[in-house]
Coordinates of C-alpha atoms in Angstrom, one line a residue:
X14 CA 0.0 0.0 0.0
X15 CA 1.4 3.2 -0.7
X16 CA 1.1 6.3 1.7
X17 CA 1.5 9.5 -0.1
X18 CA -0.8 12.1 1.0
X19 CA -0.9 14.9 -0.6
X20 CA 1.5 14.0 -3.4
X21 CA 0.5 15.5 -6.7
X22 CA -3.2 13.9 -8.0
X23 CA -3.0 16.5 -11.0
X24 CA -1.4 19.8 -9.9
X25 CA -1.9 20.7 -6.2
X26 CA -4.3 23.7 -6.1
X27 CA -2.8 26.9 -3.9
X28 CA -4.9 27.6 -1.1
X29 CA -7.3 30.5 -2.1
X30 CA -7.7 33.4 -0.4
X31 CA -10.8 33.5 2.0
X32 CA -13.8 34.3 0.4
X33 CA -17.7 34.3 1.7
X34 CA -18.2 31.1 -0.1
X35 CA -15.1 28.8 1.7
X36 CA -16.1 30.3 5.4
X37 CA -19.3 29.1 4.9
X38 CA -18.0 25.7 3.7
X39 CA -15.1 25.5 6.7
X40 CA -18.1 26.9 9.3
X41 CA -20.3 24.3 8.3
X42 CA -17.7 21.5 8.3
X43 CA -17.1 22.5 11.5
X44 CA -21.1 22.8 12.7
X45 CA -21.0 19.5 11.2
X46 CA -18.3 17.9 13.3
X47 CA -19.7 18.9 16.6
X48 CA -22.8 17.7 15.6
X49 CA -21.7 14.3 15.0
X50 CA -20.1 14.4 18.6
X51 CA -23.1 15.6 20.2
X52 CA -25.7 13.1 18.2
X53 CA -23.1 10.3 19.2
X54 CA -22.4 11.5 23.1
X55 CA -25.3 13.5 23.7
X56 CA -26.1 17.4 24.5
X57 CA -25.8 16.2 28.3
X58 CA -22.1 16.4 28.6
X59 CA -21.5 19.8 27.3
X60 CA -22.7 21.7 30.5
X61 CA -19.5 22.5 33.0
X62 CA -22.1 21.9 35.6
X63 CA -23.0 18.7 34.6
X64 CA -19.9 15.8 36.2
X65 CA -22.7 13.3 36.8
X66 CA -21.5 11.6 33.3
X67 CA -18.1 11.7 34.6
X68 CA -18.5 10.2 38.0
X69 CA -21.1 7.5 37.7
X70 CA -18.5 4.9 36.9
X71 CA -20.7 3.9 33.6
X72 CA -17.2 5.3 31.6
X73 CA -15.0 3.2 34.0
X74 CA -12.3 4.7 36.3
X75 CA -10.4 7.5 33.4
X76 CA -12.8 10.2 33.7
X77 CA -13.6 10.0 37.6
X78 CA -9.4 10.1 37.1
X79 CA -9.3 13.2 34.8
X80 CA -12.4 15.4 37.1
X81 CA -10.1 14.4 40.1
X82 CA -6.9 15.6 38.5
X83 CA -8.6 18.8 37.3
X84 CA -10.3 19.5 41.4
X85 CA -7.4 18.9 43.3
X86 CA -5.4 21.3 41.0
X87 CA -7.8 24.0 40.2
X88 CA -8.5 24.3 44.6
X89 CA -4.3 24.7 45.2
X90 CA -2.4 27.7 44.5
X91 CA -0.5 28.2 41.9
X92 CA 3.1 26.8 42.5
X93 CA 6.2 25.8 40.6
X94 CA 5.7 24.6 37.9
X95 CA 2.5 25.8 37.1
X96 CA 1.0 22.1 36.9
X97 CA 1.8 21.1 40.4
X98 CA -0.9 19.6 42.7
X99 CA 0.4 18.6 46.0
X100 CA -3.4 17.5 47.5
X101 CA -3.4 15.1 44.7
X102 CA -1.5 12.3 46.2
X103 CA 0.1 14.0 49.0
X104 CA 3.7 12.4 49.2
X105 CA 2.7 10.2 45.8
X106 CA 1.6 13.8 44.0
X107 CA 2.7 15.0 40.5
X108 CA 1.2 17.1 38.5
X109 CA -1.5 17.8 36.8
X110 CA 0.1 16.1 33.5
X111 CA -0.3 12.5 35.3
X112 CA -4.1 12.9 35.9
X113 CA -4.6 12.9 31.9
X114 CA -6.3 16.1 32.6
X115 CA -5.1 18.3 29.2
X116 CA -2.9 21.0 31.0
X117 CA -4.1 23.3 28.1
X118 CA -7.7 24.0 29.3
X119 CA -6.5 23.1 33.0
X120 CA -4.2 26.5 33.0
X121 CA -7.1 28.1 30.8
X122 CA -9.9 27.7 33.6
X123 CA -7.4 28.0 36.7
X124 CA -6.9 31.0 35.5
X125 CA -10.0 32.5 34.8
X126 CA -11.1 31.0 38.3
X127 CA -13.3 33.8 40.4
X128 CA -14.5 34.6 36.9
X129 CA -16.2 31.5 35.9
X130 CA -16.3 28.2 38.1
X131 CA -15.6 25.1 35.9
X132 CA -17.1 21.6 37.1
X133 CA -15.7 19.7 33.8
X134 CA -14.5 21.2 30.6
X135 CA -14.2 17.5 29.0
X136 CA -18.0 18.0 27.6
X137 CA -16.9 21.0 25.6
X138 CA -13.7 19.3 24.7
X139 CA -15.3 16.4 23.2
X140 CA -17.2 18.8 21.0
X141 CA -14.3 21.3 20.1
X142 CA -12.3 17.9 19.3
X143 CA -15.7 17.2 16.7
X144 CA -15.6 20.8 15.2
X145 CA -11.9 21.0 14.3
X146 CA -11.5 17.4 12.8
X147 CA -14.5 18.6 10.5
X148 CA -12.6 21.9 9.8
X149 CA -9.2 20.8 9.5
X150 CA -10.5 18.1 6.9
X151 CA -12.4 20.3 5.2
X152 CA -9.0 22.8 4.5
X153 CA -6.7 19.5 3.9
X154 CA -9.4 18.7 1.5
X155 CA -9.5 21.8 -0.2
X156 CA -5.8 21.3 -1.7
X157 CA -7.4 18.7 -4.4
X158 CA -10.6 20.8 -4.6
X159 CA -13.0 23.5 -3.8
X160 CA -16.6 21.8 -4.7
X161 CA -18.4 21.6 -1.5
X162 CA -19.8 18.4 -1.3
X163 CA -16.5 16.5 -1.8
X164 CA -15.0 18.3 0.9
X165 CA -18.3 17.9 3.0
X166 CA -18.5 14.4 2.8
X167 CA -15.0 14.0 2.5
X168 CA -14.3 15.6 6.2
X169 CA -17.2 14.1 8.1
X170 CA -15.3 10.9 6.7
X171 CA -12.4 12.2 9.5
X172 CA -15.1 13.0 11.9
X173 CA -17.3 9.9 12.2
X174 CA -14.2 8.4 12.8
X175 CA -14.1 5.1 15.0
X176 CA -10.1 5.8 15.6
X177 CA -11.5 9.3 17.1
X178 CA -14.8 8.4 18.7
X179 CA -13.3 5.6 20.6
X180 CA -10.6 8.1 22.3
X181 CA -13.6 10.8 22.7
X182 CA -15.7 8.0 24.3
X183 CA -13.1 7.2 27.5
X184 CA -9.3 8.9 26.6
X185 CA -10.7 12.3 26.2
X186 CA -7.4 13.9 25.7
X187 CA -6.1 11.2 23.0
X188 CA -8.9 12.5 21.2
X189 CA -6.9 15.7 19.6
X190 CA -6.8 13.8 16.3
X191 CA -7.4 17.3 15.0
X192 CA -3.5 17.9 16.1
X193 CA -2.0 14.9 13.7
X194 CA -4.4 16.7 10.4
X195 CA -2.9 20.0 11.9
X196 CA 0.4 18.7 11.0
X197 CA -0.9 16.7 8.2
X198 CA -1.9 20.3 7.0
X199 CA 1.4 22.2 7.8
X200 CA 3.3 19.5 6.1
X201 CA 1.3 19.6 2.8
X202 CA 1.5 23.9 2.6
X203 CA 5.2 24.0 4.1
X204 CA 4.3 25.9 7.5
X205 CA 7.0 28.4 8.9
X206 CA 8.6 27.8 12.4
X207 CA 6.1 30.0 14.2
X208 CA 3.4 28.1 13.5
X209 CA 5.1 24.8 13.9
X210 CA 6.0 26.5 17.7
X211 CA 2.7 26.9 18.6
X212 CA 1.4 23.6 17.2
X213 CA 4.1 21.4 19.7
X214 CA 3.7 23.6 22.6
X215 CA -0.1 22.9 21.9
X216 CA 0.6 19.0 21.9
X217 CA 2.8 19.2 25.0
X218 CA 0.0 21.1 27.2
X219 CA -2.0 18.2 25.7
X220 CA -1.3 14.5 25.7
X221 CA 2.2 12.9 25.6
X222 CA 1.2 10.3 23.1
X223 CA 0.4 13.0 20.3
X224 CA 3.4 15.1 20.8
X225 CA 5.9 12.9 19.3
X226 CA 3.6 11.9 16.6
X227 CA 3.2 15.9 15.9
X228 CA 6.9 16.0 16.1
X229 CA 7.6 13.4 13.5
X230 CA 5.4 15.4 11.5
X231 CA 6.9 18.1 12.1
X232 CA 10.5 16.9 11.1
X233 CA 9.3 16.0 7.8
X234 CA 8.6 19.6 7.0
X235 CA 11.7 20.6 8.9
X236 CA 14.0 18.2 6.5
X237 CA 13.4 20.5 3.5
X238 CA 14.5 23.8 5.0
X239 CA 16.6 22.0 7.9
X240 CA 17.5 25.1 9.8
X241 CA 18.7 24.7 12.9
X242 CA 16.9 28.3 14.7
X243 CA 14.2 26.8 13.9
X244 CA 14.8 23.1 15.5
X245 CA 15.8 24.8 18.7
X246 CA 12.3 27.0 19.1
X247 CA 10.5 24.0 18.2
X248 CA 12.1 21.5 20.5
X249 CA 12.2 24.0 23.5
X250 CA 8.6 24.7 22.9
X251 CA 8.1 21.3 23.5
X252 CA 10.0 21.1 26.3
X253 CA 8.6 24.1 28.0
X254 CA 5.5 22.9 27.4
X255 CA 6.4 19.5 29.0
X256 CA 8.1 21.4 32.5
X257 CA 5.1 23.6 32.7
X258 CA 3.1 20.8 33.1
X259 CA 4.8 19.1 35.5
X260 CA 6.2 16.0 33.5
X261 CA 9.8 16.2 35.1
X262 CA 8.5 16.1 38.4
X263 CA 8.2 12.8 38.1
X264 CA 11.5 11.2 38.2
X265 CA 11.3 7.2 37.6
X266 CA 8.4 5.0 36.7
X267 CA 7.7 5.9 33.1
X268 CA 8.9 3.2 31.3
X269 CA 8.4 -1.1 31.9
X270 CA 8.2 -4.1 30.0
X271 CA 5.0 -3.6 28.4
X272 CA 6.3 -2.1 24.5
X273 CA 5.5 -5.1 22.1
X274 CA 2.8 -5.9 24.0
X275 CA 0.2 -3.6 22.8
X276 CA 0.9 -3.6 19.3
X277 CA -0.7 -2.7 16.0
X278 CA -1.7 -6.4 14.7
X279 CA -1.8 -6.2 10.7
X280 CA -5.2 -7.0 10.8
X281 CA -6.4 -4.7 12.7
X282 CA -6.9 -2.2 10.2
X283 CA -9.3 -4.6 8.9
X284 CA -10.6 -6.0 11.8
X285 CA -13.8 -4.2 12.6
X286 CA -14.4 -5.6 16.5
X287 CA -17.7 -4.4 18.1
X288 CA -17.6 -1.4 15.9
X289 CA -18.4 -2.6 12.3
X290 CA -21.7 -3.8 11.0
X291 CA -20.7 -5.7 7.6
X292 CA -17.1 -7.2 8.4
X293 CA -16.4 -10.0 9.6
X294 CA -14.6 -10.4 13.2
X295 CA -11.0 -11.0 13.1
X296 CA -8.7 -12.6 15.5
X297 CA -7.1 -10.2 17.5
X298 CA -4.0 -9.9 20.4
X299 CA -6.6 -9.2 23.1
X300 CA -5.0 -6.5 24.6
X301 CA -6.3 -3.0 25.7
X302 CA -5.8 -1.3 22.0
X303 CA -7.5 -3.9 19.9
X304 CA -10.4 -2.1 18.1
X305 CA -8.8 1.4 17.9
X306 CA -7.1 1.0 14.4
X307 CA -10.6 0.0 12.3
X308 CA -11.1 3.3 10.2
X309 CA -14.9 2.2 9.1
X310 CA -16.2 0.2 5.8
X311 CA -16.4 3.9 3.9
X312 CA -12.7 4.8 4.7
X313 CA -11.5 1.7 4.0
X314 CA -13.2 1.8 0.6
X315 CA -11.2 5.4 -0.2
X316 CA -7.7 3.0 -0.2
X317 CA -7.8 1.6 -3.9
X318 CA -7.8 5.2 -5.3
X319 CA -4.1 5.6 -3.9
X320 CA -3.5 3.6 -7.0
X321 CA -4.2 7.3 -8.8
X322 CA -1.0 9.1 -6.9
X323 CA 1.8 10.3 -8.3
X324 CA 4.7 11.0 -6.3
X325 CA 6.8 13.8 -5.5
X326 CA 10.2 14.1 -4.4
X327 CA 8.8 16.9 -1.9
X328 CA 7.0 14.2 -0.4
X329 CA 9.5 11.3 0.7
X330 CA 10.5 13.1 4.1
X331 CA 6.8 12.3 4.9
X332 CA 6.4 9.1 3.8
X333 CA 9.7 7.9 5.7
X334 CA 8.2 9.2 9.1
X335 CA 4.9 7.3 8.3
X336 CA 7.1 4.4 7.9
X337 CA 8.6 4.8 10.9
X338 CA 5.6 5.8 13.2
X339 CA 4.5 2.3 11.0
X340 CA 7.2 0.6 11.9
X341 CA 7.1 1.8 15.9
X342 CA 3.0 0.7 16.4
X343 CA 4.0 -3.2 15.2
X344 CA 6.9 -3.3 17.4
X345 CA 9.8 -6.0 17.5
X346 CA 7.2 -8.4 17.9
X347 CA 4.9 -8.2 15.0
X348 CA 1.3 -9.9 15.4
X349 CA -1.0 -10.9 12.9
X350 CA -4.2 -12.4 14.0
X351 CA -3.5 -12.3 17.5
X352 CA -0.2 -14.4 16.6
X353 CA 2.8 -12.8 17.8
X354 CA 6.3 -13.5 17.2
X355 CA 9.6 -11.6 18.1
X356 CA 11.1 -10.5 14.8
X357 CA 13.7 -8.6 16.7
X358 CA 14.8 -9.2 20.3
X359 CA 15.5 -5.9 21.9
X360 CA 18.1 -4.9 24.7
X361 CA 16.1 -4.8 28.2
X362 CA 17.3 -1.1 28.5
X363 CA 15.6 -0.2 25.5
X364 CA 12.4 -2.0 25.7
X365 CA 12.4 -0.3 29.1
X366 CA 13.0 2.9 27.7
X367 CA 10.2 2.4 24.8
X368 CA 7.9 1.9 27.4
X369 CA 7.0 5.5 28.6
X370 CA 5.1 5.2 24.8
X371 CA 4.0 1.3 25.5
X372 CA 0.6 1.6 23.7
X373 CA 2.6 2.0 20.4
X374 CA -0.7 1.0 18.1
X375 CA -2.1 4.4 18.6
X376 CA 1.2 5.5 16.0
X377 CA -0.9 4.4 13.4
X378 CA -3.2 7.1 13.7
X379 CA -1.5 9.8 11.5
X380 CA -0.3 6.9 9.3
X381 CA -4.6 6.0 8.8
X382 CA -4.9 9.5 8.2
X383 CA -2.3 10.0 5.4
X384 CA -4.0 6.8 3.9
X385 CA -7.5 8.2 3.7
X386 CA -6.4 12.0 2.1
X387 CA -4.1 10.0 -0.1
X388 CA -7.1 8.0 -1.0
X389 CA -9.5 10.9 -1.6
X390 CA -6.9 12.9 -3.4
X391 CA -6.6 10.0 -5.9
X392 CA -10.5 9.9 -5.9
X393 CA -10.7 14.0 -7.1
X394 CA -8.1 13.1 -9.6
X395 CA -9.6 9.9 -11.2
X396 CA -13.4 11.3 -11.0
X397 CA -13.1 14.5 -10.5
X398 CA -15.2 17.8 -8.5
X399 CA -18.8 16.4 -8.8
X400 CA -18.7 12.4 -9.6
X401 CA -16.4 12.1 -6.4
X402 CA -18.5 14.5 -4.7
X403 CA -21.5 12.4 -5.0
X404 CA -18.9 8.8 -4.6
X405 CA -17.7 10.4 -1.0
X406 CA -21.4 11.1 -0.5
X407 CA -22.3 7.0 -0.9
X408 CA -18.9 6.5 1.5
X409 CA -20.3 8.3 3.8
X410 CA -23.4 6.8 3.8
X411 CA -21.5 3.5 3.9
X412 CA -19.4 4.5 7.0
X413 CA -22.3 5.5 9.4
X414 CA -24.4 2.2 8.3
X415 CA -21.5 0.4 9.2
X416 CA -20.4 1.8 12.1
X417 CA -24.2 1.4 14.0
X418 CA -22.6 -1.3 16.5
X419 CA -20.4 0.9 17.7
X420 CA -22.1 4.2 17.7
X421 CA -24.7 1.9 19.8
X422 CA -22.1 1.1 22.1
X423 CA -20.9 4.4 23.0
X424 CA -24.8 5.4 23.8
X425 CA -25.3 2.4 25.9
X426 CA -22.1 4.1 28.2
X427 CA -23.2 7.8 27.3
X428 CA -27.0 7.8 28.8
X429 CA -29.0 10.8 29.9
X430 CA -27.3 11.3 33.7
X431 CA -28.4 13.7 36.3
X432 CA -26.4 17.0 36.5
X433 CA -24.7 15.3 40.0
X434 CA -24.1 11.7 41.3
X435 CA -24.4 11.4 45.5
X436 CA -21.1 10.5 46.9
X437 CA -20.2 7.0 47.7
X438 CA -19.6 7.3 51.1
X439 CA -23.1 8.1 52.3
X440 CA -22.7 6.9 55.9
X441 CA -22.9 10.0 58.1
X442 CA -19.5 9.0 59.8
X443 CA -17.8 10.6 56.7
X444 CA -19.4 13.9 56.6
X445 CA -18.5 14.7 60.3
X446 CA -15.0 13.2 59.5
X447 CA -14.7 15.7 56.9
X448 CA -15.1 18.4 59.9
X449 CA -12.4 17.1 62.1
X450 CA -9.7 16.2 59.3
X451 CA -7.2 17.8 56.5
X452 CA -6.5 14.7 54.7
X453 CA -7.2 11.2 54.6
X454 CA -4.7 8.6 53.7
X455 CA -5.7 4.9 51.8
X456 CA -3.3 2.3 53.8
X457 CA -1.5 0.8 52.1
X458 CA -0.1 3.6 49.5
X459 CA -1.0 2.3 46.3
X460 CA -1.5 4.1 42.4
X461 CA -5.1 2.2 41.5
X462 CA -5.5 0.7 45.0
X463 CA -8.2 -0.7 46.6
X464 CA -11.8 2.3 47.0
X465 CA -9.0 4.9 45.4
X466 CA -12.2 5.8 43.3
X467 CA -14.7 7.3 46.2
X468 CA -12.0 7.7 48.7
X469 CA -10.5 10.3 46.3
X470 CA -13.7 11.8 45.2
X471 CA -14.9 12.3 48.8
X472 CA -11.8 13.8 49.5
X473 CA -12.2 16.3 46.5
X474 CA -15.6 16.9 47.4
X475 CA -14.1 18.4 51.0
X476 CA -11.4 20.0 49.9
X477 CA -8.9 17.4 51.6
X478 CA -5.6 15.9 50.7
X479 CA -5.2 12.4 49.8
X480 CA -2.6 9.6 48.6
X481 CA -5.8 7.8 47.4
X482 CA -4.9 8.2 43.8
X483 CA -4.8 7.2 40.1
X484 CA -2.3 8.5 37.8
X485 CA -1.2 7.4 34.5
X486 CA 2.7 7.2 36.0
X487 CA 3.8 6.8 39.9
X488 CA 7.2 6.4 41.5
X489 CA 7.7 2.6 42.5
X490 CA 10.3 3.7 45.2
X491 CA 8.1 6.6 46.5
X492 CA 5.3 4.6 47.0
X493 CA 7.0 1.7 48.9
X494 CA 8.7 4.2 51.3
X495 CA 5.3 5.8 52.4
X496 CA 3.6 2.7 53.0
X497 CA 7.1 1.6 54.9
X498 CA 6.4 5.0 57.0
X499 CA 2.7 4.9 57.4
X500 CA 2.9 1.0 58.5
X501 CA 5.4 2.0 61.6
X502 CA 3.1 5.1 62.3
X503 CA 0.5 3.0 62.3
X504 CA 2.4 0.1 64.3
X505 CA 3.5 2.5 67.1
X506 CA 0.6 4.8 67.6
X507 CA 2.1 8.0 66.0
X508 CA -0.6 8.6 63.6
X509 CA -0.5 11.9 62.0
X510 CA -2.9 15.3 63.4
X511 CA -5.3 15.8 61.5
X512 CA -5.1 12.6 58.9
X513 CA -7.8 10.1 58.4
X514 CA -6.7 6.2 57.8
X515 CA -8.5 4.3 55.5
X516 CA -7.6 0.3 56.1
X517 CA -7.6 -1.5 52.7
X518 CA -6.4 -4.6 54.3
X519 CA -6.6 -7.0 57.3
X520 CA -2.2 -6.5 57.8
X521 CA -2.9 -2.9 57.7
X522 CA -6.3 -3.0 60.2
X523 CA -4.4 -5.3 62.8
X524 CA -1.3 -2.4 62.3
X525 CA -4.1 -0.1 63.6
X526 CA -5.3 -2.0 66.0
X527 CA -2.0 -2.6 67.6
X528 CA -1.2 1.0 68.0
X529 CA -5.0 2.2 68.9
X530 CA -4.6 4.5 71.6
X531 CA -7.5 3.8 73.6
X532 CA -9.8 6.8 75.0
X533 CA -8.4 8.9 71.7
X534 CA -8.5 6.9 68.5
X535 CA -11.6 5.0 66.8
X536 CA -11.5 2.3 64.4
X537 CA -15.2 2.2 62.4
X538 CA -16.2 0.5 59.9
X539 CA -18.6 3.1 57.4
X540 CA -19.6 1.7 53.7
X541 CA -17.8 -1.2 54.5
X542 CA -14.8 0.4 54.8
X543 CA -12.5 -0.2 57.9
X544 CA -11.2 3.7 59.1
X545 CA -8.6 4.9 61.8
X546 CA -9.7 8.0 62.9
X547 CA -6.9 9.6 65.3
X548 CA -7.7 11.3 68.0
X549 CA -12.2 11.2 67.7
X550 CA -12.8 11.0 71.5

């Protein structure tokens, strides 16, 4: 199969000048984009008011993750770096980076607290994600040609997109696919370093994954000027970006063991999962990436017309980095089917190393994308304005038939919810705890332990600090000296003022119970949870 977006089907047009006619094409493309988002998700989740949707658990533990990550750092002050947020985790904190919680908007609304008071912002994410997909396609688009309904039908292609809707419908921040046709876009029209600047620092404040991916990009433009100034602004953007949201202050635990094993199987392209209606069901790896590389019947359908490119020597940097972002999502151990072998065993150090990006099948995101502008520009070329027009139209059509599983799925997680969920610990032991402590601690220390979910969120709710936490990275070491500390605390009776023990296990209740100092401590037991609390009587 050969990748060549944007290489020459006929000569490339020149992007026209705006005109009345192409804002009311982008503006619709864009209406249309949200409203595929809202018709798949629902208006519910749009108001910043509304976190019910988020903390329900219908959507699993990620979002209760991200509205956690967002609280705890929009109540602390501002600190150094800007992303830090110490109540988070309390000895185990980070930053605002590690709760997945797109440091972008999270500066954005911190900011502008006092003015406006944000509950969630995801809602309005998920629909700004929609909109500029649909716009950015509709611009890519517009270098093969200017008829509407081409570049209509062509972009909501991008937009009712199962490679997008399956990040929007749990990985909200892995859902700025509009960031990969950003650089899809630059690469095409040969954008200068300023813009390239803004576009990295945009993917650092958002999501590790897509920053590399926009960098590789970005480095095939860069290879056919190759100035250095330039390298330097973009890089340190990238980096800024990066420290201002807290990614150095974490100083082990992003790598492991686990790159190869979440890789792009060669079928999965093809392999439509629960999201296609007219495919058949391939076998798969069964890990927690398989069905997030199926582009839909309709896309898959544009591929033949690559047949219609021509290439360009302009174009090769591009290609290479789509072979290598290719090569990167099947890993040294290719699968196919679900069978994997190890083409190419790989020094310990390195796998290690590879591992901060261990869910290496989402590189074949922009790789997907390249395929399906390639495909379309072959399309324009072969048919032309109006007869692909009305081919992208039938696509189209195709894609959302097909796709009916899976848009069904994402309702059946999406329902109408009510503006607020109650908290899980109802028993009226908490809420008079919450009047008598500063923290609350979830023994033993763990990232993703044991009732970290309403532990956390009851601790939000109060404004109190916690180690009862889920982050996409901890410190291994940091972790095993607090619970080393809390355990002799516990042990000896030297529990902390002001700091509420939740007991997550029989070793750590009899711990309690061995140092219980009797007259001042209590041990209850409140929504079947076993607590410490220090000094009650």
């Amino acid at each position: 199969m050969r990748l060549l977006p944007g290489l020459h089907a006929g000569k490339e047009k020149p992007l026209s000048p705006p005109t009345l006619h192409a804002a009311i094409g982008a503006t619709a493309a864009a209406l249309l984009g949200a409203g595929v988002i809202l018709g798949v998700f629902g208006p519910g989740i749009v108001p910043p008011w509304h976190t019910g949707w988020m903390l329900s658990g219908r959507l699993g533990p990620d979002p209760v993750q991200y509205w956690l990550g967002w609280t705890f750092f929009r109540d602390a002050p501002w600190g150094m770096p800007p992303g830090i947020s110490p109540n988070f985790g309390m000895e185990l904190s980070s930053s605002i980076f590690y709760a997945d919680a797109i440091p972008l908007l999270a500066f954005l609304f911190k900011a502008l607290r006092g003015v406006v008071e944000i509950g969630q912002y995801w809602g309005l994410w998920l629909v700004a994600c929609g909109a500029l997909q649909g716009w950015l396609a509709w611009r890519l688009i517009g270098r093969w040609t200017e008829a509407p309904l081409p570049r209509l039908a062509g972009a909501m292609l991008f937009v009712l997109q199962p490679m997008l809707l399956n990040r929007l419908g749990g990985h909200f921040a892995l859902g700025a696919h509009f960031l990969l046709l950003w650089g899809l876009w630059f690469v095409l029209e040969g954008a200068g370093r300023w813009r390239w600047t803004a576009l990295v620092l945009a993917a650092s404040l958002i999501h590790s994954y897509l920053l590399p991916m926009v960098l590789g990009l970005w480095a095939a433009d860069w290879w056919r000027r190759r100035n250095w100034t330039e390298a330097a602004m973009v890089l340190s953007a990238g980096l800024i970006g990066l420290w201002a949201a807290g990614f150095f202050l974490l100083r082990a635990g992003h790598g492991g063991q686990m790159y190869g094993a979440m890789q792009l199987d060669l079928l999965a392209p093809f392999d439509p999962a629960y999201w296609g209606r007219f495919l058949p069901d391939l076998p798969d790896p069964a890990h927690l990436e398989v069905a997030s590389s199926y582009p839909g019947l309709g896309a898959l359908l544009l591929l033949p017309f690559l047949a219609w490119l021509r290439p360009g020597w302009r174009h090769v940097p591009l290609l290479v980095v789509l072979l290598a972002m290719l090569a990167f999502a099947i890993t040294h151990r290719p699968s196919i089917g679900g069978s994997q072998i190890t083409l190419l065993p790989l020094p310990v150090r390195v796998v290690e190393w590879l591992g901060a990006l261990r869910a290496s099948e989402r590189f074949f995101w922009p790789v997907a994308y390249a395929a399906m502008l390639g495909g379309l520009a072959g399309l324009v070329r072969l048919c032309g304005p109006r007869w692909s027009g009305l081919v992208l139209a039938a696509l189209l059509t195709v894609q959302a038939a097909d796709l009916r599983p899976g848009v069904a799925r994402l309702a059946y997680f999406f329902p109408p919810m009510p503006a607020e969920v109650p908290l899980r610990l109802s028993d009226p032991f908490w809420a008079e705890a919450a009047t008598r402590y500063r923290a609350i601690r979830a023994v033993p220390a763990a990232n993703q332990g044991v009732a970290w979910e309403e532990v956390a969120v009851f601790a939000a709710h109060h404004r109190m600090a916690t180690d009862a936490i889920y982050l996409a990275r901890s410190d291994g070491r940091r972790v095993a000296a607090l619970r080393a500390d809390v355990a002799a605390r516990l042990a000896e009776g030297r529990p902390e003022p002001g700091v509420l023990y939740v007991l997550r296990d029989a070793e750590s209740l009899a711990l309690a119970q061995a140092g219980l100092r009797p007259g001042r401590d209590r041990i209850v037991e409140a929504n079947g949870l076993h607590v410490l609390a220090p000094d009650w009587w």
